[in-house]
Coordinates of C-alpha atoms and ligand atoms in Angstrom, one line a residue:
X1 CA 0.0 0.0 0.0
X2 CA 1.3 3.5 -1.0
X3 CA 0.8 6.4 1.6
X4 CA 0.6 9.6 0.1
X5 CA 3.3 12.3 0.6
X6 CA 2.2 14.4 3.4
X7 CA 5.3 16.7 4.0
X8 CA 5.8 19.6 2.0
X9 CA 9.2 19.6 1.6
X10 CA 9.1 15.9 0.1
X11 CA 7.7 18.0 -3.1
X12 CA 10.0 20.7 -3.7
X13 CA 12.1 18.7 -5.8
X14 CA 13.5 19.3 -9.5
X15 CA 12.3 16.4 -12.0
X16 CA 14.9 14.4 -13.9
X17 CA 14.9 16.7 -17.3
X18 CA 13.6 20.1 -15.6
X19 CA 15.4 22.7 -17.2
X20 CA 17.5 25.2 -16.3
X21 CA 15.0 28.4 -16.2
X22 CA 12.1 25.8 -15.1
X23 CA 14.3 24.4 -11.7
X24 CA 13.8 25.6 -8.6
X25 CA 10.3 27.1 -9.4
X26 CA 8.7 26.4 -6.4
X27 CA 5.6 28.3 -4.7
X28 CA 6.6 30.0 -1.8
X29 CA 5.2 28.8 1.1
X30 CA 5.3 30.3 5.2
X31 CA 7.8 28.8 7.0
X32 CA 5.6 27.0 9.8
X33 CA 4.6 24.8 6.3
X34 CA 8.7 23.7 6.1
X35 CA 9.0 20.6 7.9
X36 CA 12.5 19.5 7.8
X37 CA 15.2 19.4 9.9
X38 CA 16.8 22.1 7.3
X39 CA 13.4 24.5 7.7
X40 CA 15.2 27.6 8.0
X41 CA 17.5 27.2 5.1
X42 CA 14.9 26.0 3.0
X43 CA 12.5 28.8 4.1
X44 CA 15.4 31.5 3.0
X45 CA 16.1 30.1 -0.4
X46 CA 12.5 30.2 -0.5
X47 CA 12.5 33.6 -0.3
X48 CA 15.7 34.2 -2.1
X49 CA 13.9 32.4 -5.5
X50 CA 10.5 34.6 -4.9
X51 CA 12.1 37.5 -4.9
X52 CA 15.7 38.2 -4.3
X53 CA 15.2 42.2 -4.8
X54 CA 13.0 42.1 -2.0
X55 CA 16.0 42.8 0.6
X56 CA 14.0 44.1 3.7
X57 CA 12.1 40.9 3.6
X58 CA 14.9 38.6 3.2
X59 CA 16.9 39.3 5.8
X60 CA 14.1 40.2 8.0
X61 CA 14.1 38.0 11.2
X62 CA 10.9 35.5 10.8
X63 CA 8.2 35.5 13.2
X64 CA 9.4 32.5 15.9
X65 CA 13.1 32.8 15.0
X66 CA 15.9 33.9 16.7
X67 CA 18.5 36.0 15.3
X68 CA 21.4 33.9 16.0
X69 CA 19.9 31.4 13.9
X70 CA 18.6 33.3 11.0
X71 CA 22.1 35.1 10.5
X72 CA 23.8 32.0 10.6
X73 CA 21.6 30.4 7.5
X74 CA 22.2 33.4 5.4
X75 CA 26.0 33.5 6.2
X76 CA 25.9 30.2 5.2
X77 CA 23.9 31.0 1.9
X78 CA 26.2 33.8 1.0
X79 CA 29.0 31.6 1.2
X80 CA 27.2 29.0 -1.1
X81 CA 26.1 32.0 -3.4
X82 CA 29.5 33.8 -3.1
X83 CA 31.1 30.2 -5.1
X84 CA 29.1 31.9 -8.7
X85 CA 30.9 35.2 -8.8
X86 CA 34.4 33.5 -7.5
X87 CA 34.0 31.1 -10.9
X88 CA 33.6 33.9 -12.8
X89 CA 36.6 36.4 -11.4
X90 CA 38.4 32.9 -12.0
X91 CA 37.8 34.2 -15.4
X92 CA 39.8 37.4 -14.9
X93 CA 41.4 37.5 -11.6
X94 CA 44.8 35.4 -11.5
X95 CA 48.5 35.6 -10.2
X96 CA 49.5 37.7 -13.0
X97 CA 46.2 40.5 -13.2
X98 CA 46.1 40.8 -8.9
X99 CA 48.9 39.8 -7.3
X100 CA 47.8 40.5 -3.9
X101 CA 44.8 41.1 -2.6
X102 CA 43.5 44.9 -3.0
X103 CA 40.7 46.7 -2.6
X104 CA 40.7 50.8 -2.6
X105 CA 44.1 51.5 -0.6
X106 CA 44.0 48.2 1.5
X107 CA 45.8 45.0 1.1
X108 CA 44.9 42.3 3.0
X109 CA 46.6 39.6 4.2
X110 CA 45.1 35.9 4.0
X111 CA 44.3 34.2 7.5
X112 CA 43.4 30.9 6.2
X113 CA 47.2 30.4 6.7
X114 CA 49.0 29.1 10.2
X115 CA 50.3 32.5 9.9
X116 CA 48.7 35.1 7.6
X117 CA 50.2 35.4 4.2
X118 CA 50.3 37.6 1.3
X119 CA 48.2 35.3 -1.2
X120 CA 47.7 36.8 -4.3
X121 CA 43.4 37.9 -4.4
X122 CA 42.1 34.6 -6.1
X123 CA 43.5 33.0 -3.5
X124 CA 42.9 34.9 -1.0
X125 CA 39.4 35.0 -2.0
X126 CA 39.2 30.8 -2.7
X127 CA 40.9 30.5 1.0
X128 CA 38.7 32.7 2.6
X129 CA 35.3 31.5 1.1
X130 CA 36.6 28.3 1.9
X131 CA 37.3 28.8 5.4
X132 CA 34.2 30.2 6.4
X133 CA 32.4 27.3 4.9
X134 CA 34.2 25.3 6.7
X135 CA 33.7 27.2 9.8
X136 CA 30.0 27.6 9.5
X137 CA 29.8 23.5 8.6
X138 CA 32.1 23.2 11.8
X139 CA 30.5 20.7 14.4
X140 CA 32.4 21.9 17.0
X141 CA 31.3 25.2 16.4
X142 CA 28.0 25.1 14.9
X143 CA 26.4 21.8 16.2
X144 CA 23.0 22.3 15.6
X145 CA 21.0 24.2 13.1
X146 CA 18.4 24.9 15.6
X147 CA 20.1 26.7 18.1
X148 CA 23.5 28.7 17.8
X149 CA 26.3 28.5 20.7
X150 CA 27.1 31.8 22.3
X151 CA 30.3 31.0 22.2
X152 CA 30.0 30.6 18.3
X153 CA 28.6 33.9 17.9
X154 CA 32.0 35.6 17.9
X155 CA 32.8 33.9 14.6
X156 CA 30.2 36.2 12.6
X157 CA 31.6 39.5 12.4
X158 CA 35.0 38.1 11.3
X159 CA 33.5 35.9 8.7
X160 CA 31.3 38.8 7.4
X161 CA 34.2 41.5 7.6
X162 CA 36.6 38.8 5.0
X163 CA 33.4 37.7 2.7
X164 CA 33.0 41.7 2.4
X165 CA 36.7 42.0 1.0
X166 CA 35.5 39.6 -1.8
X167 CA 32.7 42.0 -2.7
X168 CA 35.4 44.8 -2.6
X169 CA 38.5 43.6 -4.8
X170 CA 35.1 42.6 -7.1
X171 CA 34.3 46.1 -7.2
X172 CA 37.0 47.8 -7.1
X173 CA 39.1 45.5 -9.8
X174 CA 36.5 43.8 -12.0
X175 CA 33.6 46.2 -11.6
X176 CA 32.2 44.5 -15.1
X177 CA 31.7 41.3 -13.7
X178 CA 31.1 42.5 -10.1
X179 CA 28.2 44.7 -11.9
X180 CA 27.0 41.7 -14.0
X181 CA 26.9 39.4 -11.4
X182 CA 24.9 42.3 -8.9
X183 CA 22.3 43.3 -11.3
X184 CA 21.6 39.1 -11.6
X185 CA 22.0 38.1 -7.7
X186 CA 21.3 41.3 -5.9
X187 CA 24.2 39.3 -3.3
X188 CA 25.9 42.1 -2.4
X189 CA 22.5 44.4 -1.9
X190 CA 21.4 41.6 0.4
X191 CA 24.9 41.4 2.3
X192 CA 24.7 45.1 3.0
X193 CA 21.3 44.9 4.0
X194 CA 22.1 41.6 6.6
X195 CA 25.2 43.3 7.6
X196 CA 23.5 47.0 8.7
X197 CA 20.2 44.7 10.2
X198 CA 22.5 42.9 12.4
X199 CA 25.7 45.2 12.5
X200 CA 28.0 42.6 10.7
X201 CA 30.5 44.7 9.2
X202 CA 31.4 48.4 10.7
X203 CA 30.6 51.0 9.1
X204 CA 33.9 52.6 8.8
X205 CA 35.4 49.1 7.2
X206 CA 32.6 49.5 4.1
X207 CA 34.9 50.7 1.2
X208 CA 32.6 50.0 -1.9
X209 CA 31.1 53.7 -2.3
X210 CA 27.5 53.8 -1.0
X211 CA 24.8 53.0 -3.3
X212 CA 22.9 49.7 -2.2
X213 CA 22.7 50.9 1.9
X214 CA 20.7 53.9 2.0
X215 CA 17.3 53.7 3.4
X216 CA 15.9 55.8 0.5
X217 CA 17.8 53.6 -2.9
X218 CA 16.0 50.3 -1.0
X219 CA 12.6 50.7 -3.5
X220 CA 15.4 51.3 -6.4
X221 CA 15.4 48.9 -9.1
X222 CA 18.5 47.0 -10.0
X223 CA 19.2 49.1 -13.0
X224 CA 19.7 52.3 -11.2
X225 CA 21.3 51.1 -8.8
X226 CA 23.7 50.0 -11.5
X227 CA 23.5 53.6 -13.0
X228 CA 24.2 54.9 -9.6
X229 CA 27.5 53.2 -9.4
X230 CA 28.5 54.8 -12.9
X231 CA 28.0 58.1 -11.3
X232 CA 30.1 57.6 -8.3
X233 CA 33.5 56.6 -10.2
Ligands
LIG1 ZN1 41.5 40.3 -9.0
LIG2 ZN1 45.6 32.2 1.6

């Protein structure tokens, strides 16, 4: 005897042969309708699919959900979204073009490293995503996807404050693909927007000039935003 599929989640799968621009075209549904151990995560990407210019309501802490949490699943989503623009600086970016890793008038030094090194920015940037994934998938650390460690807490502002330098040596050394890649993902509008909600990244370490942050640009479509950027260099 069959029984019928009950859970929600059981449904919001891709068929064998869906393509490309059909996948991941699920209704979005409330969260209290995710039943999964991975609710949260499910109930961001969710969100992220409906609309990912909608940047007030993604990073806005769901009703029932504490902040820890909810900061922890789009740190972790930025690092799995952050992967798409590092394959295509990989396109530009290299040993040769960026030999160490610049943004503005900073250099920064890699701390994936026993001791930090000068890695040129690919690396830098393939290290560091690297090492927060692996932080943020860390056991020890981050043992349950329910409920965050106080102890762990520490880990976010670092991790946000390196992921950030990605977004600037994007900006300041491949604006064409950092401008491509924004007006497609919105990422960077969204990391902004996380990192001011839940003070991330200080204000005084935000280099890339100021166009996604302000209150009044947030009902701005992508495209001036883009223009907005023009105007500023
Ligand atoms: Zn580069
Ligand atoms: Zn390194």
């Amino acid at each position: 005897m069959t029984t019928s599929i009950t859970k929600t989640t059981s449904l919001r799968r891709n068929r064998p042969g869906t393509k490309l621009e059909d996948a991941y075209q699920f209704e979005h549904i409330p969260l209290e309708q995710f039943d999964s151990a991975f609710a949260l995560q499910e109930y961001l990407q969710s969100l992220i699919r409906k609309d990912k210019e909608n940047l007030d309501l993604l990073v806005e802490l769901p009703p029932g959900q504490d902040e820890e949490t909810w900061q922890y699943e789009h740190l972790r989503q930025l690092c799995l979204e952050l992967n798409y623009l590092v394959v295509q600086l990989e396109t530009e970016c290299n040993r040769e073009t960026c030999p160490e890793m610049k943004a503005d008038e900073w250099m920064y030094l890699c701390a994936a490293h026993q001791t930090s090194m000068n890695c040129c920015a690919i690396d830098y940037i393939v290290h560091t995503l690297d090492g927060a994934t692996t932080l943020l998938n860390s056991h020890r650390y981050f043992p349950s996807r329910i409920s965050i460690p106080d102890t762990s807490l520490k880990h976010y502002q670092p991790i946000s404050r390196r992921l950030y330098r990605i977004f600037a040596h994007a900006w300041f050394h491949h604006r064409e693909i950092f401008e491509s890649f924004e007006n497609e993902n919105m990422l960077y509008g969204r990391f902004l927007k996380l990192s001011d909600r839940y003070g991330l990244v200080a204000k005084n370490l935000l280099i890339i000039p100021n166009n996604y942050n302000n209150e009044d640009t947030d009902n701005n479509n992508v495209n001036d935003a883009s223009l907005k950027i023009q105007e500023k260099t």
